[in-house]
XYZ file of C-alpha atoms in Angstrom:
783
model
C -5.908 -21.247 -0.817
C -4.664 -19.511 -3.959
C -2.618 -16.356 -3.431
C -4.886 -14.344 -5.718
C -7.820 -15.013 -3.381
C -6.191 -12.770 -0.765
C -7.391 -9.214 -0.327
C -6.367 -6.276 1.837
C -2.655 -6.363 0.952
C -0.689 -3.381 -0.440
C -0.759 -3.104 -4.251
C 2.143 -5.099 -5.670
C 2.430 -7.504 -2.725
C 0.792 -10.443 -4.475
C 2.902 -9.870 -7.598
C 6.003 -9.856 -5.403
C 5.165 -13.181 -3.760
C 4.325 -14.733 -7.134
C 7.740 -13.688 -8.448
C 9.158 -15.471 -5.393
C 7.475 -18.629 -6.644
C 4.534 -18.597 -4.232
C 1.235 -19.351 -5.936
C -0.647 -21.141 -3.195
C -0.615 -20.858 0.585
C 0.513 -23.751 2.754
C -2.316 -25.239 4.849
C -1.135 -23.521 8.109
C -0.975 -20.195 6.259
C -4.467 -20.677 4.836
C -5.767 -21.550 8.321
C -4.171 -18.381 9.680
C -5.932 -16.273 7.031
C -9.218 -18.015 7.829
C -8.598 -17.234 11.520
C -8.360 -13.519 10.706
C -4.649 -12.870 10.207
C -5.326 -10.408 7.367
C -8.324 -8.883 9.162
C -6.414 -7.676 12.204
C -7.335 -10.557 14.514
C -4.820 -11.942 16.990
C -3.608 -15.515 16.606
C -1.059 -18.022 17.823
C 0.515 -20.160 15.083
C 2.070 -23.268 16.632
C 3.499 -25.054 13.611
C 6.722 -26.934 12.806
C 9.891 -25.267 11.557
C 9.897 -24.540 7.793
C 6.098 -24.663 7.596
C 5.623 -21.044 6.575
C 5.410 -19.092 9.854
C 7.168 -16.057 8.363
C 4.552 -15.833 5.591
C 1.819 -15.755 8.242
C 3.668 -12.836 9.849
C 4.144 -11.094 6.500
C 0.457 -11.323 5.553
C -0.563 -9.987 8.970
C 1.896 -7.075 8.894
C 1.254 -6.075 5.272
C -2.504 -6.079 5.723
C -2.107 -3.942 8.863
C 0.032 -1.466 6.891
C -2.534 -1.353 4.095
C -5.105 -0.359 6.711
C -2.846 2.566 7.668
C -1.112 0.872 10.582
C 2.411 0.053 11.687
C 3.975 -3.340 12.475
C 6.635 -4.574 14.880
C 8.421 -7.922 14.456
C 10.046 -9.147 17.698
C 12.900 -11.669 17.444
C 14.904 -13.435 20.175
C 18.368 -12.960 18.611
C 20.255 -10.136 16.900
C 21.353 -12.521 14.155
C 17.724 -13.323 13.440
C 16.917 -9.593 13.338
C 19.418 -9.086 10.523
C 18.063 -12.099 8.664
C 14.450 -10.895 8.894
C 15.353 -7.326 7.975
C 16.974 -8.573 4.756
C 13.895 -10.669 4.020
C 11.425 -7.843 4.651
C 13.441 -5.228 2.762
C 12.265 -6.929 -0.433
C 8.854 -5.360 0.302
C 10.311 -1.925 -0.349
C 9.736 -2.565 -4.059
C 6.031 -2.003 -3.429
C 6.476 0.909 -1.039
C 6.792 -0.701 2.409
C 9.658 0.721 4.501
C 11.653 -1.390 6.969
C 13.942 -0.590 9.907
C 15.865 -2.679 12.431
C 16.988 -1.794 15.955
C 18.771 -4.147 18.366
C 21.247 -2.228 20.543
C 21.717 1.146 22.273
C 19.354 0.428 25.148
C 19.075 4.042 26.361
C 17.614 5.545 23.164
C 14.094 5.875 21.776
C 15.179 5.330 18.136
C 12.757 8.027 16.972
C 13.912 7.567 13.359
C 11.829 4.387 13.341
C 8.640 6.447 13.568
C 8.692 6.743 9.780
C 9.050 2.995 9.138
C 6.185 0.623 8.334
C 7.853 -2.531 9.660
C 10.319 -2.474 12.542
C 12.420 -5.529 13.472
C 13.793 -5.605 17.023
C 14.857 -7.945 19.807
C 12.580 -8.211 22.843
C 15.251 -6.525 24.978
C 15.337 -3.539 22.633
C 11.541 -3.241 22.600
C 11.540 -3.395 26.403
C 14.107 -0.573 26.499
C 12.029 1.487 24.036
C 9.043 1.180 26.379
C 11.206 2.212 29.344
C 12.533 5.232 27.464
C 9.089 6.336 26.323
C 9.350 5.937 22.528
C 6.223 7.768 21.312
C 5.882 5.743 18.115
C 5.101 2.564 20.056
C 1.577 3.932 20.513
C 1.125 3.820 16.723
C 1.593 0.044 16.517
C -1.383 -1.878 15.198
C 0.292 -5.266 14.677
C 2.992 -6.996 16.724
C 4.533 -10.306 15.681
C 6.404 -12.286 18.325
C 8.690 -14.855 16.711
C 9.673 -17.970 18.703
C 7.186 -17.018 21.448
C 7.781 -20.373 23.162
C 11.044 -18.833 24.426
C 8.921 -17.254 27.157
C 9.931 -20.516 28.830
C 13.599 -19.419 28.775
C 14.803 -18.452 32.247
C 16.981 -15.615 30.953
C 15.069 -13.989 28.096
C 11.563 -15.264 28.694
C 10.429 -12.741 31.349
C 11.452 -9.806 29.151
C 9.416 -11.087 26.210
C 6.432 -11.803 28.454
C 6.415 -8.381 30.130
C 7.083 -6.581 26.846
C 4.053 -8.197 25.204
C 1.932 -7.322 28.234
C 3.044 -3.670 28.090
C 2.502 -3.343 24.350
C -1.026 -4.731 24.737
C -1.609 -2.224 27.546
C -0.347 0.640 25.360
C -2.444 -0.460 22.378
C -5.569 -2.301 23.601
C -6.856 -3.050 20.093
C -3.511 -4.182 18.723
C -3.244 -7.400 16.699
C -0.796 -9.891 18.248
C 0.583 -12.685 16.062
C 2.626 -15.183 18.081
C 4.733 -17.685 16.146
C 5.804 -20.817 17.957
C 7.185 -24.276 17.557
C 4.738 -27.025 18.397
C 4.416 -26.944 22.207
C 2.355 -28.780 24.781
C 0.142 -25.852 25.772
C -0.314 -23.584 22.751
C -3.950 -23.186 23.824
C -2.834 -21.542 27.107
C -0.701 -19.018 25.219
C -3.611 -18.290 22.878
C -5.972 -17.774 25.837
C -3.478 -15.404 27.476
C -3.244 -13.325 24.287
C -6.997 -13.513 23.548
C -6.021 -15.034 20.221
C -7.237 -17.716 17.856
C -5.067 -20.844 17.682
C -3.610 -22.452 14.573
C -2.028 -25.668 15.831
C -0.817 -28.195 13.260
C 2.044 -30.596 12.597
C 1.860 -30.121 8.802
C 5.207 -29.685 7.019
C 5.933 -28.951 3.334
C 8.565 -31.673 3.350
C 8.167 -35.034 4.984
C 10.240 -35.315 8.167
C 11.296 -38.745 9.277
C 12.596 -39.058 12.818
C 14.590 -42.062 13.877
C 17.398 -43.646 15.834
C 20.645 -45.047 14.454
C 21.910 -48.185 16.168
C 24.422 -50.676 14.807
C 24.267 -50.365 11.020
C 20.593 -49.451 10.758
C 18.602 -46.249 10.865
C 15.127 -47.055 12.205
C 12.392 -44.477 11.582
C 9.170 -43.630 13.388
C 7.066 -44.853 10.442
C 8.519 -48.356 10.807
C 10.899 -48.115 7.841
C 14.623 -48.844 8.018
C 17.609 -47.487 6.128
C 20.940 -49.271 6.170
C 23.800 -46.955 7.144
C 26.806 -49.150 7.953
C 29.606 -47.912 10.208
C 32.906 -48.839 8.575
C 35.868 -49.909 10.693
C 36.743 -47.344 13.365
C 34.349 -44.811 11.880
C 32.019 -43.018 14.314
C 28.257 -43.133 13.877
C 27.915 -39.457 12.980
C 30.662 -39.737 10.370
C 28.881 -42.681 8.729
C 25.600 -40.769 8.663
C 27.256 -37.662 7.179
C 29.071 -39.731 4.554
C 25.854 -41.531 3.639
C 23.836 -38.353 3.033
C 26.712 -36.545 1.274
C 26.900 -39.338 -1.289
C 23.378 -38.455 -2.414
C 24.049 -34.698 -2.424
C 22.572 -33.724 0.944
C 24.048 -31.685 3.784
C 24.143 -32.416 7.517
C 23.829 -30.631 10.843
C 25.347 -32.420 13.837
C 24.328 -31.187 17.286
C 26.710 -31.787 20.189
C 26.741 -30.591 23.794
C 29.858 -28.421 24.082
C 32.117 -26.111 22.123
C 35.069 -28.454 22.445
C 33.013 -31.330 21.056
C 31.760 -29.136 18.192
C 35.326 -28.283 17.184
C 36.570 -31.866 17.507
C 33.607 -33.183 15.487
C 34.196 -30.641 12.707
C 37.818 -31.704 12.386
C 36.788 -35.357 12.029
C 33.842 -34.694 9.725
C 36.017 -32.548 7.476
C 37.825 -35.754 6.528
C 34.480 -37.030 5.228
C 33.256 -33.868 3.489
C 36.520 -33.102 1.720
C 36.091 -36.215 -0.439
C 32.846 -34.830 -1.918
C 34.146 -31.386 -2.987
C 34.518 -30.224 -6.585
C 37.501 -28.149 -7.689
C 35.314 -25.031 -7.886
C 34.033 -25.627 -4.358
C 37.585 -26.042 -3.074
C 38.524 -22.679 -4.577
C 35.497 -20.945 -3.058
C 36.108 -22.561 0.327
C 39.747 -21.415 0.270
C 38.543 -17.825 -0.188
C 36.023 -18.252 2.618
C 38.719 -19.677 4.903
C 40.903 -16.651 4.229
C 38.029 -14.313 5.211
C 37.710 -16.187 8.495
C 41.450 -15.942 9.200
C 41.386 -12.210 8.466
C 38.498 -11.662 10.853
C 40.574 -12.700 13.854
C 44.109 -13.846 14.567
C 43.104 -16.428 17.183
C 43.605 -20.173 17.332
C 39.821 -20.663 17.086
C 39.767 -18.739 13.808
C 42.654 -20.770 12.437
C 40.956 -24.050 13.359
C 37.657 -22.925 11.858
C 39.361 -21.854 8.629
C 41.177 -25.198 8.382
C 37.863 -27.059 8.733
C 36.136 -24.790 6.205
C 38.746 -25.575 3.569
C 37.594 -29.197 3.840
C 33.885 -28.333 3.545
C 33.062 -28.586 7.270
C 32.619 -26.038 10.054
C 31.766 -25.721 13.721
C 29.325 -23.205 15.143
C 29.054 -22.000 18.750
C 28.825 -18.816 20.810
C 32.618 -18.479 20.956
C 32.768 -17.436 17.296
C 32.634 -13.789 16.323
C 29.417 -12.554 14.726
C 31.239 -12.226 11.398
C 32.431 -15.832 11.550
C 28.969 -17.118 12.449
C 27.435 -15.213 9.539
C 30.041 -16.508 7.079
C 29.468 -20.097 8.197
C 25.656 -19.828 8.118
C 25.599 -18.213 4.670
C 27.979 -20.777 3.195
C 25.936 -23.621 4.641
C 22.671 -22.212 3.263
C 24.384 -21.956 -0.139
C 25.373 -25.647 0.198
C 29.047 -24.703 -0.097
C 29.714 -26.098 3.367
C 28.544 -29.693 3.579
C 28.356 -30.242 7.325
C 28.260 -28.145 10.499
C 28.788 -29.461 14.007
C 27.066 -27.106 16.414
C 25.953 -26.493 19.951
C 22.177 -26.008 20.336
C 22.527 -22.220 19.802
C 22.150 -22.853 16.057
C 18.693 -24.325 16.607
C 17.338 -21.084 18.076
C 15.628 -19.631 15.051
C 18.418 -18.951 12.537
C 17.488 -20.365 9.144
C 20.020 -23.146 8.555
C 18.202 -26.244 7.299
C 19.915 -29.501 6.284
C 18.712 -32.712 4.692
C 19.865 -34.740 7.696
C 20.035 -33.498 11.278
C 21.993 -35.669 13.698
C 21.467 -35.112 17.417
C 24.595 -36.817 18.686
C 24.449 -35.566 22.281
C 21.054 -35.561 23.990
C 22.515 -34.959 27.433
C 24.477 -31.969 28.669
C 25.991 -30.830 31.935
C 23.433 -29.299 34.284
C 24.868 -27.794 37.505
C 21.470 -27.988 39.211
C 21.367 -31.723 38.524
C 24.966 -32.226 39.583
C 25.938 -33.873 36.294
C 24.704 -34.761 32.814
C 20.957 -34.379 32.305
C 18.694 -35.121 29.306
C 17.662 -32.229 27.077
C 14.025 -31.140 26.986
C 11.833 -32.644 24.288
C 11.094 -29.149 22.927
C 14.798 -28.390 22.490
C 15.493 -31.676 20.701
C 12.455 -31.181 18.456
C 13.741 -27.686 17.604
C 17.008 -29.253 16.427
C 15.200 -31.958 14.499
C 12.978 -29.364 12.854
C 16.000 -28.069 10.936
C 15.832 -31.149 8.685
C 14.632 -30.545 5.140
C 14.491 -27.342 3.102
C 11.634 -26.707 0.651
C 12.852 -26.535 -2.941
C 16.177 -28.227 -2.241
C 15.545 -31.389 -0.255
C 13.099 -34.145 -1.235
C 12.767 -35.071 2.461
C 14.257 -34.356 5.850
C 15.726 -36.825 8.324
C 16.353 -36.265 12.033
C 18.472 -38.891 13.751
C 19.405 -39.662 17.358
C 22.344 -41.981 18.096
C 22.097 -45.075 20.305
C 24.856 -47.345 21.599
C 22.592 -50.219 22.586
C 19.149 -51.661 21.935
C 18.010 -50.298 25.324
C 19.294 -46.816 24.384
C 17.429 -47.014 21.108
C 14.128 -47.838 22.812
C 14.665 -45.083 25.390
C 15.293 -42.481 22.672
C 12.119 -43.433 20.838
C 10.135 -43.150 24.066
C 11.834 -40.000 25.356
C 11.982 -37.950 22.133
C 10.533 -39.543 19.000
C 7.107 -40.432 20.422
C 7.012 -37.737 23.114
C 5.075 -34.466 23.037
C 6.990 -31.228 23.737
C 6.748 -29.818 27.245
C 4.315 -26.994 27.998
C 5.687 -23.440 28.030
C 5.867 -22.137 31.595
C 6.416 -18.515 32.592
C 9.604 -17.750 34.529
C 8.523 -14.252 35.557
C 8.094 -14.955 39.269
C 11.826 -15.583 39.709
C 13.056 -12.687 41.845
C 15.971 -11.593 39.568
C 13.574 -11.182 36.632
C 10.855 -9.532 38.660
C 13.062 -6.875 40.285
C 14.103 -5.615 36.841
C 10.591 -5.502 35.437
C 8.901 -4.146 38.560
C 11.268 -1.163 38.608
C 10.750 -0.575 34.877
C 6.973 -0.839 35.269
C 6.989 1.798 38.019
C 9.546 4.083 36.319
C 7.708 4.060 32.977
C 4.392 4.935 34.636
C 2.605 1.665 33.931
C 1.877 1.341 37.637
C 1.740 4.152 40.209
C 0.404 2.169 43.159
C 0.931 -1.313 44.523
C -2.615 -2.154 43.419
C -1.907 -1.016 39.845
C 1.358 -2.966 39.837
C -0.373 -6.169 40.863
C -3.142 -5.457 38.357
C -0.542 -5.145 35.577
C 1.213 -8.327 36.650
C -2.151 -10.114 36.589
C -2.099 -9.549 32.797
C 1.014 -11.721 32.403
C 1.206 -15.356 31.371
C 2.551 -16.200 34.816
C -0.627 -14.967 36.495
C -2.786 -16.995 34.125
C -0.745 -20.141 34.828
C -0.157 -19.728 38.551
C -1.786 -22.245 40.848
C 0.034 -21.034 43.977
C -2.226 -18.491 45.640
C -0.420 -15.342 46.708
C 2.937 -16.335 45.172
C 3.149 -13.373 42.773
C 2.056 -10.932 45.474
C 4.616 -12.258 47.946
C 7.528 -12.066 45.501
C 6.406 -8.609 44.353
C 6.435 -7.286 47.929
C 9.921 -8.740 48.460
C 11.127 -6.993 45.311
C 9.514 -3.688 46.328
C 11.355 -3.907 49.645
C 14.658 -4.464 47.848
C 14.084 -1.563 45.443
C 13.154 0.771 48.293
C 16.138 -0.208 50.435
C 18.482 0.634 47.547
C 16.833 4.023 46.876
C 15.388 3.033 43.493
C 11.763 3.675 44.519
C 9.865 5.575 47.190
C 6.614 4.443 48.773
C 4.089 6.862 50.186
C 0.940 6.063 52.131
C -0.148 2.615 53.263
C 1.837 0.657 55.815
C 5.544 0.024 55.615
C 6.359 -3.632 55.943
C 9.494 -4.920 57.626
C 10.582 -8.423 58.440
C 9.855 -7.673 62.100
C 6.355 -6.473 61.224
C 5.691 -9.648 59.294
C 6.142 -11.699 62.447
C 3.875 -9.433 64.527
C 0.565 -10.308 62.871
C -1.379 -12.938 64.743
C -4.651 -13.058 62.844
C -5.999 -13.188 59.312
C -7.801 -9.904 60.028
C -4.520 -8.187 60.876
C -2.930 -9.491 57.676
C -5.915 -8.423 55.565
C -5.806 -4.932 57.095
C -2.098 -4.634 56.298
C -2.593 -5.753 52.686
C -5.514 -3.333 52.299
C -3.282 -0.522 53.524
C -0.513 -1.609 51.162
C -2.993 -1.452 48.299
C -3.216 2.309 48.730
C 0.583 2.726 48.599
C 1.829 5.166 45.991
C 4.952 3.965 44.181
C 7.375 6.333 42.517
C 10.818 5.777 41.024
C 13.574 8.004 42.381
C 15.892 9.857 40.025
C 18.368 7.022 40.548
C 15.646 4.460 39.818
C 14.669 6.244 36.601
C 18.324 6.254 35.543
C 18.724 2.524 36.278
C 15.580 1.680 34.297
C 16.566 3.900 31.374
C 20.048 2.334 31.259
C 18.446 -1.133 31.070
C 20.387 -2.352 34.085
C 19.426 -5.067 36.506
C 18.803 -3.098 39.731
C 21.179 -5.453 41.536
C 23.915 -4.511 39.036
C 23.224 -0.847 39.679
C 23.305 -1.357 43.452
C 26.643 -3.188 43.189
C 28.145 -0.384 41.085
C 26.781 2.428 43.267
C 27.979 0.820 46.489
C 31.387 0.104 44.968
C 31.865 3.724 43.882
C 30.624 5.084 47.199
C 33.066 2.885 49.136
C 36.122 3.986 47.129
C 38.470 6.169 49.202
C 40.975 6.651 46.387
C 40.685 7.030 42.629
C 39.645 3.583 41.347
C 42.062 1.748 39.082
C 41.003 0.174 35.802
C 41.280 -3.318 37.318
C 39.141 -2.287 40.272
C 36.405 -0.962 37.984
C 36.598 -3.957 35.653
C 36.247 -6.368 38.578
C 33.345 -4.300 39.923
C 31.270 -4.530 36.737
C 32.296 -8.170 36.288
C 30.578 -9.198 39.500
C 27.218 -7.721 38.475
C 24.383 -10.013 37.289
C 24.560 -8.335 33.856
C 28.062 -9.726 33.191
C 28.577 -13.434 32.664
C 31.749 -14.167 34.616
C 34.469 -16.377 33.228
C 34.428 -19.862 34.671
C 37.031 -20.509 37.357
C 38.809 -23.638 36.176
C 40.504 -26.308 38.240
C 43.591 -24.887 39.942
C 42.724 -21.263 39.153
C 41.296 -20.541 42.608
C 44.851 -20.519 43.956
C 46.156 -18.413 41.044
C 43.486 -15.745 41.374
C 43.548 -15.994 45.155
C 47.169 -14.841 44.992
C 46.203 -12.041 42.599
C 43.435 -11.034 45.018
C 45.887 -10.635 47.899
C 48.333 -8.721 45.666
C 45.701 -6.286 44.335
C 43.154 -6.337 47.177
C 43.504 -2.618 47.834
C 42.322 -1.845 44.270
C 39.105 -3.858 44.478
C 35.927 -1.947 45.281
C 33.439 -3.028 47.929
C 33.705 -5.566 50.718
C 35.281 -8.833 49.671
C 33.794 -11.987 51.181
C 35.868 -14.088 53.525
C 37.857 -16.871 51.904
C 35.951 -19.216 54.242
C 32.693 -18.319 52.457
C 33.501 -20.782 49.712
C 30.786 -20.000 47.168
C 30.848 -16.197 47.544
C 34.659 -16.075 47.538
C 34.795 -18.227 44.397
C 32.345 -15.844 42.681
C 34.549 -12.921 43.722
C 37.606 -14.632 42.203
C 35.672 -15.461 38.994
C 34.829 -11.756 38.702
C 38.497 -10.941 39.330
C 39.495 -13.302 36.517
C 36.990 -11.588 34.204
C 38.235 -8.163 35.297
C 41.828 -9.246 34.677
C 40.896 -10.320 31.139
C 39.476 -6.845 30.515
C 42.530 -5.196 32.100
C 44.844 -7.275 29.888
C 42.815 -6.271 26.825
C 43.039 -2.607 27.874
C 46.795 -3.078 28.292
C 47.004 -4.005 24.593
C 47.570 -7.732 24.877
C 46.747 -9.227 21.485
C 43.643 -11.255 20.813
C 45.449 -14.537 20.179
C 47.307 -14.474 23.514
C 44.160 -13.534 25.411
C 41.980 -16.251 23.918
C 44.703 -18.814 24.626
C 45.442 -17.566 28.151
C 41.800 -17.502 29.197
C 40.720 -20.477 27.027
C 37.905 -18.586 25.324
C 36.855 -17.903 21.739
C 37.055 -14.580 19.883
C 33.287 -14.212 20.252
C 33.608 -14.554 24.029
C 36.290 -11.866 24.154
C 34.251 -9.493 22.031
C 31.155 -10.210 24.098
C 32.982 -9.436 27.362
C 34.441 -6.226 25.925
C 31.065 -5.050 24.601
C 29.311 -5.841 27.881
C 32.016 -4.100 29.932
C 31.819 -1.031 27.705
C 28.045 -0.894 28.194
C 28.244 -1.451 31.973
C 30.972 1.160 32.411
C 28.958 3.623 30.336
C 26.055 2.937 32.685
C 28.416 3.273 35.671
C 29.442 6.713 34.409
C 25.777 7.787 34.329
C 25.261 6.371 37.839
C 28.375 8.146 39.087
C 26.980 11.424 37.774
C 23.600 10.705 39.373
C 25.117 10.149 42.834
C 27.643 13.013 42.446
C 30.597 10.650 42.674
C 34.049 12.169 42.392
C 35.158 9.164 40.339
C 33.185 9.905 37.158
C 36.308 10.684 35.123
C 38.046 7.490 36.273
C 35.033 5.464 35.139
C 34.924 7.299 31.801
C 38.614 6.573 31.161
C 38.231 2.903 32.103
C 35.291 2.633 29.687
C 37.254 4.275 26.857
C 40.242 2.024 27.491
C 38.183 -1.166 27.325
C 36.274 0.114 24.273
C 39.472 0.649 22.311
C 41.764 -1.825 24.084
C 44.481 0.730 24.820
C 46.474 2.344 27.626
C 45.562 5.809 28.881
C 48.243 7.481 26.778
C 46.557 6.360 23.537
C 43.002 7.502 24.317
C 43.283 10.744 22.359
C 44.785 9.049 19.298
C 42.084 6.363 19.052
C 39.451 9.110 18.936
C 40.575 9.748 15.348
C 38.562 7.740 12.822
C 40.565 4.814 11.438
C 43.046 4.718 14.317
C 42.674 1.512 16.312
C 44.843 0.064 19.047
C 47.660 -1.200 16.791
C 47.919 1.907 14.651
C 47.720 4.163 17.702
C 50.635 2.350 19.328
C 52.745 2.621 16.167
C 52.025 6.352 15.900
C 52.796 6.899 19.574
C 56.123 5.131 19.248
C 57.246 7.588 16.560
C 56.329 10.610 18.687
C 52.779 11.269 17.452
C 50.853 11.377 20.727
C 47.636 13.302 20.010
C 45.400 14.298 17.069
C 47.079 17.706 16.775
C 50.381 15.948 16.036
C 48.793 14.283 13.001
C 48.014 17.717 11.591
C 51.654 18.813 11.723
C 53.837 15.693 11.694
C 56.131 14.830 8.791
C 54.020 12.842 6.320
C 56.833 10.386 5.713
C 56.928 9.542 9.412
C 53.143 9.028 9.425
C 53.344 6.829 6.340
C 56.154 4.777 7.840
C 54.091 4.177 10.993
C 50.820 3.411 9.206
C 52.358 1.572 6.235
C 49.574 2.071 3.668
C 49.288 5.388 1.791
C 45.513 5.103 1.488
C 45.173 4.400 5.221
C 47.461 7.323 6.086
C 45.485 9.720 3.869
C 42.187 8.697 5.460
C 43.536 9.111 8.997
C 45.110 12.505 8.277
C 41.848 13.677 6.747
C 39.927 12.455 9.804
C 42.383 14.301 12.050
C 41.651 17.542 10.166
C 44.908 17.907 8.236
C 44.553 20.602 5.577
C 46.357 18.581 2.896
C 46.172 14.857 3.698
C 47.457 13.698 0.280
C 50.255 11.123 0.329
C 51.130 11.569 -3.320
C 54.917 11.327 -3.862
C 55.498 10.835 -0.115
C 58.143 8.292 0.848
C 58.163 6.483 4.239
C 60.556 8.118 6.671
C 61.824 6.765 9.966
C 61.310 9.214 12.812
C 64.014 10.530 15.081
C 62.501 8.355 17.792
C 63.385 5.324 15.671
C 66.907 6.582 15.216
C 66.631 5.896 11.500
C 66.467 7.743 8.241
C 64.455 7.680 5.065
C 63.668 4.183 3.850
C 64.779 4.682 0.265
C 64.385 1.009 -0.587
C 60.614 1.179 -0.071
C 59.475 1.374 -3.693
C 55.927 1.767 -5.022
C 55.290 -1.969 -5.332
C 56.383 -2.599 -1.761
C 54.187 0.265 -0.563
C 51.174 -1.196 -2.344
C 51.811 -4.625 -0.853
C 52.207 -3.233 2.650
C 49.061 -1.173 2.267
C 47.075 -4.201 1.228
C 48.404 -6.267 4.128
C 47.634 -3.512 6.642
C 44.116 -2.939 5.392
C 43.352 -6.653 5.633
C 43.687 -6.610 9.424
C 40.280 -6.817 11.013
C 41.062 -8.144 14.453
C 39.038 -6.755 17.353
C 40.016 -3.147 18.055
C 42.166 -2.604 14.981
C 39.856 0.035 13.616
């Protein structure tokens, strides 16, 4: 289908796409148009990676806007939200406005009401529904990217319920669901009342195969010789082979440690293929990575980058991940070794994808277990980029002939698994049942069950009564923790459940329950608005209520660390004894009832939360990032993630403390501020000044400047000596409200606290150098 055959798009849209080099639609895109994508009809597009799914979304959204509507694009990851926002902002040249929202879960983001296209994560959209964002009712088109992630145990239920609520809010809304090829795309289409576009067409030929010995055997029967030289590993030989013809590689492994080790080895291969210009650019990129964080992980990543290789996993900071992804897309980096997180939607194609590890540790299996076919196919789908690669290759590695045959049977020839809803799991359901009641989607038990019947789970369920049973269990939990109230009908207790002796009795009870009125309490409304798991809220509330004395920072950090909303640090071998000793030393500070040490699993969880709380306490005591990441054996991204999550949970705890009239609200507020800025209590006022982070605040405090008012009156030379850079000092003085913040002709002066005098040797050149060095610091909490 030629682009000029399209109608119903905003004026200038076709010209824009033609300037992008698009003259003709790919077959899946043409099928989507024929199925009604530009006419407002719902559809599910189950097509391979790089086959034009985003264009299907764009045509649907732009045609909806031309009809006077508004579009929402739901993504699974924040990184993907930024990527899509950048892509869609190009439409502003023909008058389409774009906004993105991913965080701040207790706001309605009303500024988005004026935008034509909004990009958001499913969690953010869920929170917007909970907080009653009026503009959601104006939506006429919703695109759900990577909709197969409904199968994900963690994020899937939120996406599923969010889609159900949006369809309830806007009955005539167009839903466009984009998916990888899955085993039951027809079920998803039926659930959404949508047409199905299901195809395996790709713009670039993808060959899938297995490397064994010195040969790469493909699914079409062809063979490519890729010899392994000497002690060389298989993945190194495959990377070397494709680099020699100008292609790049993605290598998927099963752990962070393996990703880092592989990058170090593969850097020895990639460095041989670099030009002098590329070496210079990579040196600059490596320096950016080192400046982002002063941790060992950053140093190792920068060292690999200088050789044209990189690793990618969740332990990297968001800045580092973005730098690596951008450089790889630009073909500056030649190879990335990654955990499967990189396969989850971010646009990082390579000519050759190598799935080195197709097993990973699974606690439920008690050891290493094979990956799902869908996950491996998602990795393989990264092979080949239109316009740059003549083909794509996806390779699994075998150590024996038997392994090779197994890999062909298990992954190459196999169909992806069907997507299955995970909504009926109690942890997911308690969150969404409370939100459904609090946001007014259901006011009775009957209405609640009716809403849940509109979910994918209900359409897939073959277990009669399962959803109803789990829902009643969740309602009991929510009521017992004062999150909801039930009026009318019959109260059900565990004792009651055993008293019924006939089907008639049970039917009468269920009929009575049907008439129950459900209402969220003030506390329940607060929990829903804060986007908390009700179990997290219950843990926090009970911990605060049990505190007889003002809680310490460690006590509060351990409290939020044991909630389901915080991923605890793993308790490594030998650490149970270490943190057991810390528990007995600091037991009086910990909030709530600790389990007995004889309750092995619960006590270990308690100690893991204590370890996580201790990490946060160390951060708030101004330990530097490098020491913390080494001490706790985590990456800078992990540290930042824990700090961000703790800040959010403590902010929520402050709201809960207010709701229950706790006397410890101020203690919670101070603990939150300390973890946000990574400082002791005495520095909290100083870090409230723009530009003053933990390091600068400590230097100012040490020269006698203890609060913002001191910055307005202190000797400028003392301030300059503490802050080093004149430009930095001027900015901070201005932010503190100093009438004349200028540092012109000011010389650094040691304060009386330092016992020194004016530093007359500090000339202009030295000042400039120091300023540049100081401003280059971008470690967590510096600013």
